[in-house]
PDB file of C-alpha atoms and ligand atoms in Angstrom:
ATOM      1  CA  MET A  29      32.955   8.828  -6.248  1.00  0.00           C
ATOM      2  CA  ALA A  30      30.219  11.410  -5.641  1.00  0.00           C
ATOM      3  CA  ALA A  31      30.741  14.856  -4.162  1.00  0.00           C
ATOM      4  CA  SER A  32      29.808  14.965  -0.496  1.00  0.00           C
ATOM      5  CA  VAL A  33      26.520  16.582   0.404  1.00  0.00           C
ATOM      6  CA  ILE A  34      25.999  16.782   4.149  1.00  0.00           C
ATOM      7  CA  GLY A  35      22.469  16.529   5.482  1.00  0.00           C
ATOM      8  CA  VAL A  36      21.604  17.860   8.920  1.00  0.00           C
ATOM      9  CA  ILE A  37      18.272  17.236  10.623  1.00  0.00           C
ATOM     10  CA  GLY A  38      17.739  19.748  13.410  1.00  0.00           C
ATOM     11  CA  GLY A  39      15.677  18.723  16.418  1.00  0.00           C
ATOM     12  CA  SER A  40      13.811  20.607  19.128  1.00  0.00           C
ATOM     13  CA  GLY A  41      15.051  24.189  19.369  1.00  0.00           C
ATOM     14  CA  LEU A  42      17.207  23.986  16.225  1.00  0.00           C
ATOM     15  CA  TYR A  43      15.170  25.337  13.348  1.00  0.00           C
ATOM     16  CA  ASP A  44      17.878  26.983  11.239  1.00  0.00           C
ATOM     17  CA  LEU A  45      21.637  26.971  10.694  1.00  0.00           C
ATOM     18  CA  PRO A  46      22.939  30.571  10.754  1.00  0.00           C
ATOM     19  CA  GLY A  47      26.512  29.641   9.650  1.00  0.00           C
ATOM     20  CA  LEU A  48      25.359  28.375   6.263  1.00  0.00           C
ATOM     21  CA  VAL A  49      26.751  30.379   3.312  1.00  0.00           C
ATOM     22  CA  ASP A  50      24.484  31.375   0.380  1.00  0.00           C
ATOM     23  CA  ALA A  51      21.619  29.620   2.118  1.00  0.00           C
ATOM     24  CA  THR A  52      18.223  29.382   0.462  1.00  0.00           C
ATOM     25  CA  TRP A  53      15.050  27.716   1.715  1.00  0.00           C
ATOM     26  CA  THR A  54      14.051  25.424  -1.136  1.00  0.00           C
ATOM     27  CA  ARG A  55      10.906  23.355  -1.542  1.00  0.00           C
ATOM     28  CA  VAL A  56      11.555  19.708  -2.407  1.00  0.00           C
ATOM     29  CA  ASP A  57       8.505  17.576  -3.186  1.00  0.00           C
ATOM     30  CA  SER A  58       8.405  13.896  -2.314  1.00  0.00           C
ATOM     31  CA  PRO A  59       6.120  11.117  -3.571  1.00  0.00           C
ATOM     32  CA  TRP A  60       6.070   9.837   0.031  1.00  0.00           C
ATOM     33  CA  GLY A  61       4.276  12.827   1.513  1.00  0.00           C
ATOM     34  CA  THR A  62       5.061  16.268   2.857  1.00  0.00           C
ATOM     35  CA  PRO A  63       8.506  16.955   4.303  1.00  0.00           C
ATOM     36  CA  SER A  64       8.550  18.816   7.630  1.00  0.00           C
ATOM     37  CA  ASP A  65       9.601  22.038   5.903  1.00  0.00           C
ATOM     38  CA  GLU A  66      11.536  23.435   2.974  1.00  0.00           C
ATOM     39  CA  LEU A  67      15.204  22.470   2.923  1.00  0.00           C
ATOM     40  CA  LEU A  68      17.789  25.118   3.753  1.00  0.00           C
ATOM     41  CA  ILE A  69      20.517  24.553   1.170  1.00  0.00           C
ATOM     42  CA  GLY A  70      23.908  26.266   1.277  1.00  0.00           C
ATOM     43  CA  THR A  71      27.607  25.580   1.771  1.00  0.00           C
ATOM     44  CA  ILE A  72      30.158  25.425   4.574  1.00  0.00           C
ATOM     45  CA  GLY A  73      33.875  25.313   3.745  1.00  0.00           C
ATOM     46  CA  GLY A  74      33.042  24.545   0.127  1.00  0.00           C
ATOM     47  CA  ASN A  75      30.887  21.531   1.030  1.00  0.00           C
ATOM     48  CA  LYS A  76      27.202  21.573   0.178  1.00  0.00           C
ATOM     49  CA  LEU A  77      24.974  21.263   3.246  1.00  0.00           C
ATOM     50  CA  VAL A  78      21.236  20.641   3.371  1.00  0.00           C
ATOM     51  CA  PHE A  79      19.412  21.421   6.612  1.00  0.00           C
ATOM     52  CA  LEU A  80      15.917  20.269   7.570  1.00  0.00           C
ATOM     53  CA  PRO A  81      14.168  21.216  10.828  1.00  0.00           C
ATOM     54  CA  ARG A  82      12.551  17.937  11.867  1.00  0.00           C
ATOM     55  CA  HIS A  83       9.520  19.544  13.488  1.00  0.00           C
ATOM     56  CA  GLY A  84       9.299  22.361  10.920  1.00  0.00           C
ATOM     57  CA  ARG A  85      10.112  26.014  11.591  1.00  0.00           C
ATOM     58  CA  GLY A  86       8.171  27.090  14.674  1.00  0.00           C
ATOM     59  CA  HIS A  87       7.957  23.453  15.858  1.00  0.00           C
ATOM     60  CA  ARG A  88       4.600  22.687  14.209  1.00  0.00           C
ATOM     61  CA  ILE A  89       4.803  18.895  13.935  1.00  0.00           C
ATOM     62  CA  PRO A  90       4.778  16.402  16.857  1.00  0.00           C
ATOM     63  CA  PRO A  91       7.043  13.322  16.755  1.00  0.00           C
ATOM     64  CA  SER A  92       4.292  10.871  15.706  1.00  0.00           C
ATOM     65  CA  GLU A  93       3.106  13.070  12.830  1.00  0.00           C
ATOM     66  CA  ILE A  94       6.464  13.821  11.257  1.00  0.00           C
ATOM     67  CA  ASP A  95       6.529  12.266   7.796  1.00  0.00           C
ATOM     68  CA  TYR A  96       9.874  10.554   8.251  1.00  0.00           C
ATOM     69  CA  ARG A  97       9.707   8.921   4.811  1.00  0.00           C
ATOM     70  CA  ALA A  98       9.091  12.247   3.079  1.00  0.00           C
ATOM     71  CA  ASN A  99      11.947  13.832   5.040  1.00  0.00           C
ATOM     72  CA  ILE A 100      14.511  11.164   4.175  1.00  0.00           C
ATOM     73  CA  ASP A 101      13.316  10.953   0.575  1.00  0.00           C
ATOM     74  CA  ALA A 102      13.528  14.756   0.162  1.00  0.00           C
ATOM     75  CA  LEU A 103      17.056  14.821   1.593  1.00  0.00           C
ATOM     76  CA  LYS A 104      18.063  12.013  -0.772  1.00  0.00           C
ATOM     77  CA  ARG A 105      16.500  13.890  -3.701  1.00  0.00           C
ATOM     78  CA  ALA A 106      18.496  16.976  -2.693  1.00  0.00           C
ATOM     79  CA  GLY A 107      21.635  14.885  -3.174  1.00  0.00           C
ATOM     80  CA  VAL A 108      22.538  14.257   0.473  1.00  0.00           C
ATOM     81  CA  THR A 109      25.229  11.586   0.861  1.00  0.00           C
ATOM     82  CA  ASP A 110      25.827  11.677   4.633  1.00  0.00           C
ATOM     83  CA  LEU A 111      23.274  12.510   7.323  1.00  0.00           C
ATOM     84  CA  VAL A 112      23.644  13.881  10.851  1.00  0.00           C
ATOM     85  CA  SER A 113      20.734  14.256  13.244  1.00  0.00           C
ATOM     86  CA  ILE A 114      20.652  16.495  16.283  1.00  0.00           C
ATOM     87  CA  SER A 115      18.228  15.564  19.036  1.00  0.00           C
ATOM     88  CA  ALA A 116      17.222  16.546  22.533  1.00  0.00           C
ATOM     89  CA  VAL A 117      17.164  13.514  24.845  1.00  0.00           C
ATOM     90  CA  GLY A 118      16.458  12.540  28.433  1.00  0.00           C
ATOM     91  CA  SER A 119      19.222  10.767  30.334  1.00  0.00           C
ATOM     92  CA  TYR A 120      19.198   7.469  32.275  1.00  0.00           C
ATOM     93  CA  ARG A 121      22.698   7.923  33.629  1.00  0.00           C
ATOM     94  CA  GLU A 122      23.813  10.146  36.455  1.00  0.00           C
ATOM     95  CA  ASP A 123      27.051  10.908  34.575  1.00  0.00           C
ATOM     96  CA  LEU A 124      25.178  12.041  31.445  1.00  0.00           C
ATOM     97  CA  ALA A 125      24.037  15.342  32.925  1.00  0.00           C
ATOM     98  CA  PRO A 126      22.006  17.993  31.084  1.00  0.00           C
ATOM     99  CA  GLY A 127      24.228  19.770  28.575  1.00  0.00           C
ATOM    100  CA  THR A 128      26.222  16.607  27.723  1.00  0.00           C
ATOM    101  CA  PHE A 129      26.504  15.607  24.055  1.00  0.00           C
ATOM    102  CA  VAL A 130      26.392  11.884  23.253  1.00  0.00           C
ATOM    103  CA  LEU A 131      27.190  10.218  19.930  1.00  0.00           C
ATOM    104  CA  ILE A 132      24.569   7.503  19.772  1.00  0.00           C
ATOM    105  CA  ASP A 133      25.628   4.102  18.440  1.00  0.00           C
ATOM    106  CA  GLN A 134      22.567   1.934  19.135  1.00  0.00           C
ATOM    107  CA  PHE A 135      18.794   2.311  19.088  1.00  0.00           C
ATOM    108  CA  VAL A 136      15.847   0.507  20.652  1.00  0.00           C
ATOM    109  CA  ASP A 137      12.596   1.154  18.814  1.00  0.00           C
ATOM    110  CA  ARG A 138       9.481   1.367  21.013  1.00  0.00           C
ATOM    111  CA  THR A 139       7.410   3.383  18.556  1.00  0.00           C
ATOM    112  CA  VAL A 140       4.093   1.884  17.526  1.00  0.00           C
ATOM    113  CA  ALA A 141       2.380   4.246  15.107  1.00  0.00           C
ATOM    114  CA  ARG A 142       4.789   5.211  12.343  1.00  0.00           C
ATOM    115  CA  ALA A 143       5.441   4.107   8.777  1.00  0.00           C
ATOM    116  CA  SER A 144       8.921   2.665   9.147  1.00  0.00           C
ATOM    117  CA  SER A 145       9.910   1.381   5.706  1.00  0.00           C
ATOM    118  CA  PHE A 146      10.009   2.524   2.096  1.00  0.00           C
ATOM    119  CA  PHE A 147       9.489  -1.082   1.011  1.00  0.00           C
ATOM    120  CA  GLY A 148       6.266  -3.086   0.983  1.00  0.00           C
ATOM    121  CA  THR A 149       4.037  -5.249  -1.171  1.00  0.00           C
ATOM    122  CA  GLY A 150       5.410  -5.138  -4.696  1.00  0.00           C
ATOM    123  CA  CYS A 151       8.975  -4.481  -3.617  1.00  0.00           C
ATOM    124  CA  VAL A 152      10.033  -6.272  -0.437  1.00  0.00           C
ATOM    125  CA  GLY A 153      13.347  -5.194   1.057  1.00  0.00           C
ATOM    126  CA  HIS A 154      15.297  -6.112   4.203  1.00  0.00           C
ATOM    127  CA  VAL A 155      18.371  -4.041   5.062  1.00  0.00           C
ATOM    128  CA  GLY A 156      20.927  -4.991   7.692  1.00  0.00           C
ATOM    129  CA  PHE A 157      20.649  -2.794  10.788  1.00  0.00           C
ATOM    130  CA  GLY A 158      22.910  -4.429  13.393  1.00  0.00           C
ATOM    131  CA  HIS A 159      25.049  -1.310  13.405  1.00  0.00           C
ATOM    132  CA  PRO A 160      22.574   1.519  12.806  1.00  0.00           C
ATOM    133  CA  VAL A 161      25.112   4.346  12.973  1.00  0.00           C
ATOM    134  CA  SER A 162      28.023   4.985  10.645  1.00  0.00           C
ATOM    135  CA  PRO A 163      31.266   4.809  12.659  1.00  0.00           C
ATOM    136  CA  GLY A 164      32.888   7.043  10.039  1.00  0.00           C
ATOM    137  CA  LEU A 165      30.487   9.868  10.850  1.00  0.00           C
ATOM    138  CA  MET A 166      30.871   9.277  14.586  1.00  0.00           C
ATOM    139  CA  ASP A 167      34.644   9.542  14.269  1.00  0.00           C
ATOM    140  CA  ARG A 168      34.419  12.794  12.326  1.00  0.00           C
ATOM    141  CA  LEU A 169      31.903  14.244  14.790  1.00  0.00           C
ATOM    142  CA  LYS A 170      34.189  13.335  17.671  1.00  0.00           C
ATOM    143  CA  VAL A 171      37.176  14.981  15.985  1.00  0.00           C
ATOM    144  CA  ALA A 172      35.105  18.089  15.225  1.00  0.00           C
ATOM    145  CA  ALA A 173      33.962  18.247  18.852  1.00  0.00           C
ATOM    146  CA  LEU A 174      37.531  18.012  20.123  1.00  0.00           C
ATOM    147  CA  ALA A 175      38.615  20.755  17.720  1.00  0.00           C
ATOM    148  CA  GLU A 176      35.837  22.984  19.075  1.00  0.00           C
ATOM    149  CA  ASP A 177      36.584  22.071  22.699  1.00  0.00           C
ATOM    150  CA  ILE A 178      33.180  20.465  23.093  1.00  0.00           C
ATOM    151  CA  ASP A 179      32.876  17.467  25.405  1.00  0.00           C
ATOM    152  CA  VAL A 180      31.213  14.576  23.562  1.00  0.00           C
ATOM    153  CA  ARG A 181      30.739  10.979  24.769  1.00  0.00           C
ATOM    154  CA  ARG A 182      31.191   8.356  22.068  1.00  0.00           C
ATOM    155  CA  GLY A 183      28.581   5.617  22.222  1.00  0.00           C
ATOM    156  CA  GLY A 184      25.182   5.266  23.845  1.00  0.00           C
ATOM    157  CA  THR A 185      21.857   3.527  23.375  1.00  0.00           C
ATOM    158  CA  TYR A 186      18.861   5.700  22.486  1.00  0.00           C
ATOM    159  CA  VAL A 187      15.428   4.260  23.202  1.00  0.00           C
ATOM    160  CA  CYS A 188      12.765   5.827  21.019  1.00  0.00           C
ATOM    161  CA  MET A 189       9.283   6.132  22.525  1.00  0.00           C
ATOM    162  CA  GLU A 190       6.105   7.076  20.727  1.00  0.00           C
ATOM    163  CA  GLY A 191       5.174  10.087  22.853  1.00  0.00           C
ATOM    164  CA  PRO A 192       4.098  12.814  22.816  1.00  0.00           C
ATOM    165  CA  GLN A 193       3.614  12.331  26.563  1.00  0.00           C
ATOM    166  CA  PHE A 194       6.828  11.812  28.507  1.00  0.00           C
ATOM    167  CA  SER A 195       7.390   8.437  30.247  1.00  0.00           C
ATOM    168  CA  THR A 196       5.819   7.193  33.451  1.00  0.00           C
ATOM    169  CA  LEU A 197       8.100   6.598  36.426  1.00  0.00           C
ATOM    170  CA  ALA A 198       7.721   2.819  35.928  1.00  0.00           C
ATOM    171  CA  GLU A 199       8.811   3.105  32.289  1.00  0.00           C
ATOM    172  CA  SER A 200      11.675   5.391  33.179  1.00  0.00           C
ATOM    173  CA  LEU A 201      12.997   2.981  35.844  1.00  0.00           C
ATOM    174  CA  TRP A 202      12.535   0.072  33.430  1.00  0.00           C
ATOM    175  CA  TYR A 203      14.526   1.736  30.628  1.00  0.00           C
ATOM    176  CA  LYS A 204      17.234   2.693  33.102  1.00  0.00           C
ATOM    177  CA  SER A 205      17.477  -0.866  34.463  1.00  0.00           C
ATOM    178  CA  ALA A 206      17.576  -2.215  30.908  1.00  0.00           C
ATOM    179  CA  GLY A 207      20.809  -0.294  30.397  1.00  0.00           C
ATOM    180  CA  PHE A 208      19.531   2.263  27.903  1.00  0.00           C
ATOM    181  CA  ASP A 209      21.423   5.539  28.096  1.00  0.00           C
ATOM    182  CA  VAL A 210      19.031   8.144  26.706  1.00  0.00           C
ATOM    183  CA  ILE A 211      15.461   8.531  25.495  1.00  0.00           C
ATOM    184  CA  GLY A 212      13.830  10.527  22.723  1.00  0.00           C
ATOM    185  CA  MET A 213      10.812  10.437  20.430  1.00  0.00           C
ATOM    186  CA  THR A 214      12.186  10.956  16.948  1.00  0.00           C
ATOM    187  CA  ASN A 215      15.188   8.924  15.877  1.00  0.00           C
ATOM    188  CA  MET A 216      13.045   5.941  14.926  1.00  0.00           C
ATOM    189  CA  PRO A 217      12.105   5.305  12.189  1.00  0.00           C
ATOM    190  CA  GLU A 218      14.351   8.109  10.920  1.00  0.00           C
ATOM    191  CA  ALA A 219      17.529   6.020  11.284  1.00  0.00           C
ATOM    192  CA  LYS A 220      15.883   2.948   9.706  1.00  0.00           C
ATOM    193  CA  LEU A 221      14.744   4.950   6.699  1.00  0.00           C
ATOM    194  CA  ALA A 222      18.156   6.549   6.312  1.00  0.00           C
ATOM    195  CA  ARG A 223      19.639   3.054   6.116  1.00  0.00           C
ATOM    196  CA  GLU A 224      17.085   2.015   3.484  1.00  0.00           C
ATOM    197  CA  ALA A 225      17.964   5.154   1.528  1.00  0.00           C
ATOM    198  CA  GLU A 226      21.664   4.225   1.770  1.00  0.00           C
ATOM    199  CA  LEU A 227      22.475   7.322   3.804  1.00  0.00           C
ATOM    200  CA  PRO A 228      25.172   6.902   6.456  1.00  0.00           C
ATOM    201  CA  TYR A 229      23.526   8.294   9.618  1.00  0.00           C
ATOM    202  CA  ALA A 230      24.684   9.535  13.015  1.00  0.00           C
ATOM    203  CA  THR A 231      22.948  11.287  15.899  1.00  0.00           C
ATOM    204  CA  VAL A 232      24.331  13.925  18.187  1.00  0.00           C
ATOM    205  CA  ALA A 233      22.120  13.612  21.249  1.00  0.00           C
ATOM    206  CA  MET A 234      21.982  16.622  23.528  1.00  0.00           C
ATOM    207  CA  VAL A 235      21.011  15.619  27.070  1.00  0.00           C
ATOM    208  CA  THR A 236      18.370  18.029  28.326  1.00  0.00           C
ATOM    209  CA  ASP A 237      16.989  16.292  31.437  1.00  0.00           C
ATOM    210  CA  TYR A 238      16.931  13.187  33.646  1.00  0.00           C
ATOM    211  CA  ASP A 239      13.483  12.108  32.444  1.00  0.00           C
ATOM    212  CA  CYS A 240      11.596  11.280  35.674  1.00  0.00           C
ATOM    213  CA  TRP A 241      13.670   8.552  37.399  1.00  0.00           C
ATOM    214  CA  HIS A 242      16.097  10.772  39.316  1.00  0.00           C
ATOM    215  CA  PRO A 243      15.267  11.022  43.028  1.00  0.00           C
ATOM    216  CA  SER A 244      16.528  14.583  43.447  1.00  0.00           C
ATOM    217  CA  GLU A 245      16.050  16.204  40.019  1.00  0.00           C
ATOM    218  CA  ASP A 246      12.871  17.732  38.640  1.00  0.00           C
ATOM    219  CA  HIS A 247      10.852  15.618  36.233  1.00  0.00           C
ATOM    220  CA  VAL A 248      11.246  16.535  32.578  1.00  0.00           C
ATOM    221  CA  ASP A 249       9.056  19.257  31.130  1.00  0.00           C
ATOM    222  CA  VAL A 250       9.185  21.296  27.927  1.00  0.00           C
ATOM    223  CA  ALA A 251      10.479  24.425  29.660  1.00  0.00           C
ATOM    224  CA  SER A 252      13.548  22.648  31.046  1.00  0.00           C
ATOM    225  CA  VAL A 253      14.259  20.906  27.714  1.00  0.00           C
ATOM    226  CA  ILE A 254      14.093  24.138  25.750  1.00  0.00           C
ATOM    227  CA  LYS A 255      16.224  26.032  28.247  1.00  0.00           C
ATOM    228  CA  VAL A 256      19.029  23.456  27.967  1.00  0.00           C
ATOM    229  CA  VAL A 257      18.718  23.319  24.157  1.00  0.00           C
ATOM    230  CA  TYR A 258      18.967  27.111  23.876  1.00  0.00           C
ATOM    231  CA  ASP A 259      21.892  27.194  26.329  1.00  0.00           C
ATOM    232  CA  ASN A 260      23.707  24.626  24.146  1.00  0.00           C
ATOM    233  CA  ALA A 261      22.528  25.601  20.659  1.00  0.00           C
ATOM    234  CA  ASP A 262      25.688  27.543  19.932  1.00  0.00           C
ATOM    235  CA  LYS A 263      27.805  24.472  20.790  1.00  0.00           C
ATOM    236  CA  ALA A 264      25.677  22.314  18.489  1.00  0.00           C
ATOM    237  CA  ARG A 265      26.001  24.799  15.632  1.00  0.00           C
ATOM    238  CA  ARG A 266      29.780  25.094  16.113  1.00  0.00           C
ATOM    239  CA  LEU A 267      30.072  21.310  16.097  1.00  0.00           C
ATOM    240  CA  ILE A 268      28.130  21.025  12.849  1.00  0.00           C
ATOM    241  CA  ALA A 269      30.033  23.890  11.226  1.00  0.00           C
ATOM    242  CA  ARG A 270      33.414  22.357  12.065  1.00  0.00           C
ATOM    243  CA  PHE A 271      32.253  18.897  10.992  1.00  0.00           C
ATOM    244  CA  ALA A 272      31.000  20.232   7.661  1.00  0.00           C
ATOM    245  CA  HIS A 273      34.034  22.421   7.105  1.00  0.00           C
ATOM    246  CA  ASP A 274      36.440  19.504   7.600  1.00  0.00           C
ATOM    247  CA  PHE A 275      34.358  16.900   5.745  1.00  0.00           C
ATOM    248  CA  PRO A 276      36.051  15.407   2.642  1.00  0.00           C
ATOM    249  CA  ALA A 277      34.872  16.940  -0.643  1.00  0.00           C
ATOM    250  CA  GLU A 278      34.273  13.442  -1.999  1.00  0.00           C
ATOM    251  CA  HIS A 279      31.830  11.209  -0.130  1.00  0.00           C
ATOM    252  CA  PRO A 280      33.997   8.858   1.971  1.00  0.00           C
ATOM    253  CA  PRO A 281      32.774   5.240   1.656  1.00  0.00           C
ATOM    254  CA  CYS A 282      30.951   4.225   4.836  1.00  0.00           C
ATOM    255  CA  PRO A 283      33.156   1.721   6.756  1.00  0.00           C
ATOM    256  CA  ILE A 284      30.125  -0.509   7.429  1.00  0.00           C
ATOM    257  CA  GLY A 285      28.606  -0.154   3.965  1.00  0.00           C
ATOM    258  CA  SER A 286      25.528   1.943   4.885  1.00  0.00           C
ATOM    259  CA  ASP A 287      25.871   3.625   1.508  1.00  0.00           C
ATOM    260  CA  ARG A 288      25.468   0.247  -0.214  1.00  0.00           C
ATOM    261  CA  ALA A 289      22.787  -1.144   2.092  1.00  0.00           C
ATOM    262  CA  LEU A 290      20.551  -2.161  -0.809  1.00  0.00           C
ATOM    263  CA  ASP A 291      23.153  -4.283  -2.602  1.00  0.00           C
ATOM    264  CA  HIS A 292      21.553  -7.501  -1.330  1.00  0.00           C
ATOM    265  CA  ALA A 293      18.333  -6.262   0.257  1.00  0.00           C
ATOM    266  CA  LEU A 294      15.602  -6.643  -2.350  1.00  0.00           C
ATOM    267  CA  MET A 295      13.617  -9.908  -2.352  1.00  0.00           C
ATOM    268  CA  THR A 296      10.882  -9.425  -4.916  1.00  0.00           C
ATOM    269  CA  ALA A 297      11.375 -11.017  -8.320  1.00  0.00           C
ATOM    270  CA  HIS A 298      11.824  -8.420 -11.076  1.00  0.00           C
ATOM    271  CA  ASP A 299       8.655  -9.481 -12.893  1.00  0.00           C
ATOM    272  CA  LYS A 300       6.600  -9.311  -9.678  1.00  0.00           C
ATOM    273  CA  ARG A 301       7.588  -5.769  -8.735  1.00  0.00           C
ATOM    274  CA  ASP A 302       4.885  -3.105  -8.551  1.00  0.00           C
ATOM    275  CA  PRO A 303       5.670  -0.305 -11.053  1.00  0.00           C
ATOM    276  CA  ALA A 304       3.866   2.281  -8.927  1.00  0.00           C
ATOM    277  CA  LEU A 305       5.992   1.473  -5.877  1.00  0.00           C
ATOM    278  CA  LEU A 306       9.155   1.351  -8.003  1.00  0.00           C
ATOM    279  CA  ALA A 307       8.366   4.845  -9.279  1.00  0.00           C
ATOM    280  CA  LYS A 308       8.175   6.149  -5.698  1.00  0.00           C
ATOM    281  CA  LEU A 309      11.462   4.423  -4.892  1.00  0.00           C
ATOM    282  CA  ASP A 310      13.338   6.276  -7.648  1.00  0.00           C
ATOM    283  CA  ALA A 311      15.404   8.426  -5.298  1.00  0.00           C
ATOM    284  CA  VAL A 312      15.761   6.054  -2.349  1.00  0.00           C
ATOM    285  CA  ALA A 313      16.608   2.913  -4.309  1.00  0.00           C
ATOM    286  CA  GLY A 314      17.425   4.215  -7.781  1.00  0.00           C
ATOM    287  CA  ARG A 315      21.032   3.047  -7.535  1.00  0.00           C
ATOM    288  CA  VAL A 316      19.993  -0.606  -7.396  1.00  0.00           C
ATOM    289  CA  LEU A 317      16.685  -0.447  -9.270  1.00  0.00           C
ATOM    290  CA  ASN A 318      18.308   1.065 -12.328  1.00  0.00           C
ATOM    291  CA  LYS A 319      20.909  -1.678 -12.531  1.00  0.00           C
ATOM    292  CA  VAL A 320      20.671  -3.666 -15.723  1.00  0.00           C
ATOM    293  CA  ARG A 321      19.948  -7.310 -14.949  1.00  0.00           C
ATOM    294  CA  PRO A 322      22.791  -9.684 -15.807  1.00  0.00           C
TER     295      PRO A 322
HETATM  296  C1  LIG B 413      10.627  19.301  23.446  1.00  0.00           C
HETATM  297  S1  LIG B 413      10.940  17.843  24.334  1.00  0.00           S
HETATM  298  C2  LIG B 413      10.459  16.462  23.378  1.00  0.00           C
HETATM  299  C3  LIG B 413      10.886  16.475  21.948  1.00  0.00           C
HETATM  300  O1  LIG B 413      12.287  16.776  21.846  1.00  0.00           O
HETATM  301  C4  LIG B 413      12.937  15.722  21.155  1.00  0.00           C
HETATM  302  O2  LIG B 413      12.863  15.989  19.748  1.00  0.00           O
HETATM  303  P1  LIG B 413      14.110  16.024  18.753  1.00  0.00           P
HETATM  304  O3  LIG B 413      14.687  14.634  18.697  1.00  0.00           O
HETATM  305  O4  LIG B 413      13.555  16.439  17.445  1.00  0.00           O
HETATM  306  O5  LIG B 413      15.112  17.008  19.340  1.00  0.00           O
HETATM  307  C5  LIG B 413      12.093  14.519  21.524  1.00  0.00           C
HETATM  308  O6  LIG B 413      12.353  13.412  20.707  1.00  0.00           O
HETATM  309  C6  LIG B 413      10.699  15.063  21.424  1.00  0.00           C
HETATM  310  O7  LIG B 413      10.263  15.115  20.102  1.00  0.00           O
HETATM  311  N1  LIG B 414      12.815  12.762  28.866  1.00  0.00           N
HETATM  312  C1  LIG B 414      12.554  12.740  27.570  1.00  0.00           C
HETATM  313  N2  LIG B 414      11.762  11.786  27.038  1.00  0.00           N
HETATM  314  C2  LIG B 414      11.507  11.754  25.713  1.00  0.00           C
HETATM  315  N3  LIG B 414      11.987  12.644  24.840  1.00  0.00           N
HETATM  316  C3  LIG B 414      12.773  13.607  25.326  1.00  0.00           C
HETATM  317  N4  LIG B 414      13.398  14.624  24.693  1.00  0.00           N
HETATM  318  C4  LIG B 414      14.074  15.321  25.624  1.00  0.00           C
HETATM  319  N5  LIG B 414      13.902  14.788  26.858  1.00  0.00           N
HETATM  320  C5  LIG B 414      13.096  13.703  26.689  1.00  0.00           C
END
């Protein structure tokens, strides 16, 4: 089995990871485009950790312009075996108040303008995505939260909107009535691409606001989101540090097989595959593409 390399994608307000030992910002090029920033590579508790600020340092890149494929590809190239995302979200539930951490277990994708697959003409692939989050990572995040005395809810549905504008009241009431728990603008297609790259994925969602449905709370704005993120950034960093510190040195097999998602995913006949696309897929799909045909 491979040594564990933990990837962490930091969301709004989380642009570095101060607890990382021997940390160096390192440029990793990707054939898919330009990653959001250099990768901050270091160790925690002997485990290698690779951190990427999703919007870039200084929050330069809006959700729709993040090159999600380049980000996931760069993390895979850096050797990441297990990936945790941290995200600010709006809440559709009274009991998920600002400051609450939620371990997301389902997604609804309402984005419309993003490249959402590494596969395409010349190499068609369909990965299973019924369970988009690795329960193994969720369990470890929950244990780490308990150890750090951080209250975390296990399970929740994250609806991903295109943005960058926040939702209308009609949309907000609709999502709430549909039973979605939280809303954000970034976890799709990130989670889909992580699955295609065989990276077990989990999201720690930090509730920052009640979007705009709540009759007695202010409507979401950037100032309120950032205030809650900054107030809770230390908790998020402690959670990640404990999680990384206690993570097994050898990559633990994903209980739902996310790390083998490509075993039966590729459709295109070997002699019909596009060499140019295969070359770009070297990191993401190298494990299966390099297999010698029986
Ligand atoms: C600053 S509020 C909107 C912004 O925050 C969330 O980003 P992230 O998931 O990276 O924390 C949300 O999805 C929007 O991109
Ligand atoms: N209400 C909201 N809608 C979309 N993305 C968000 N990120 C944080 N709060 C949000």
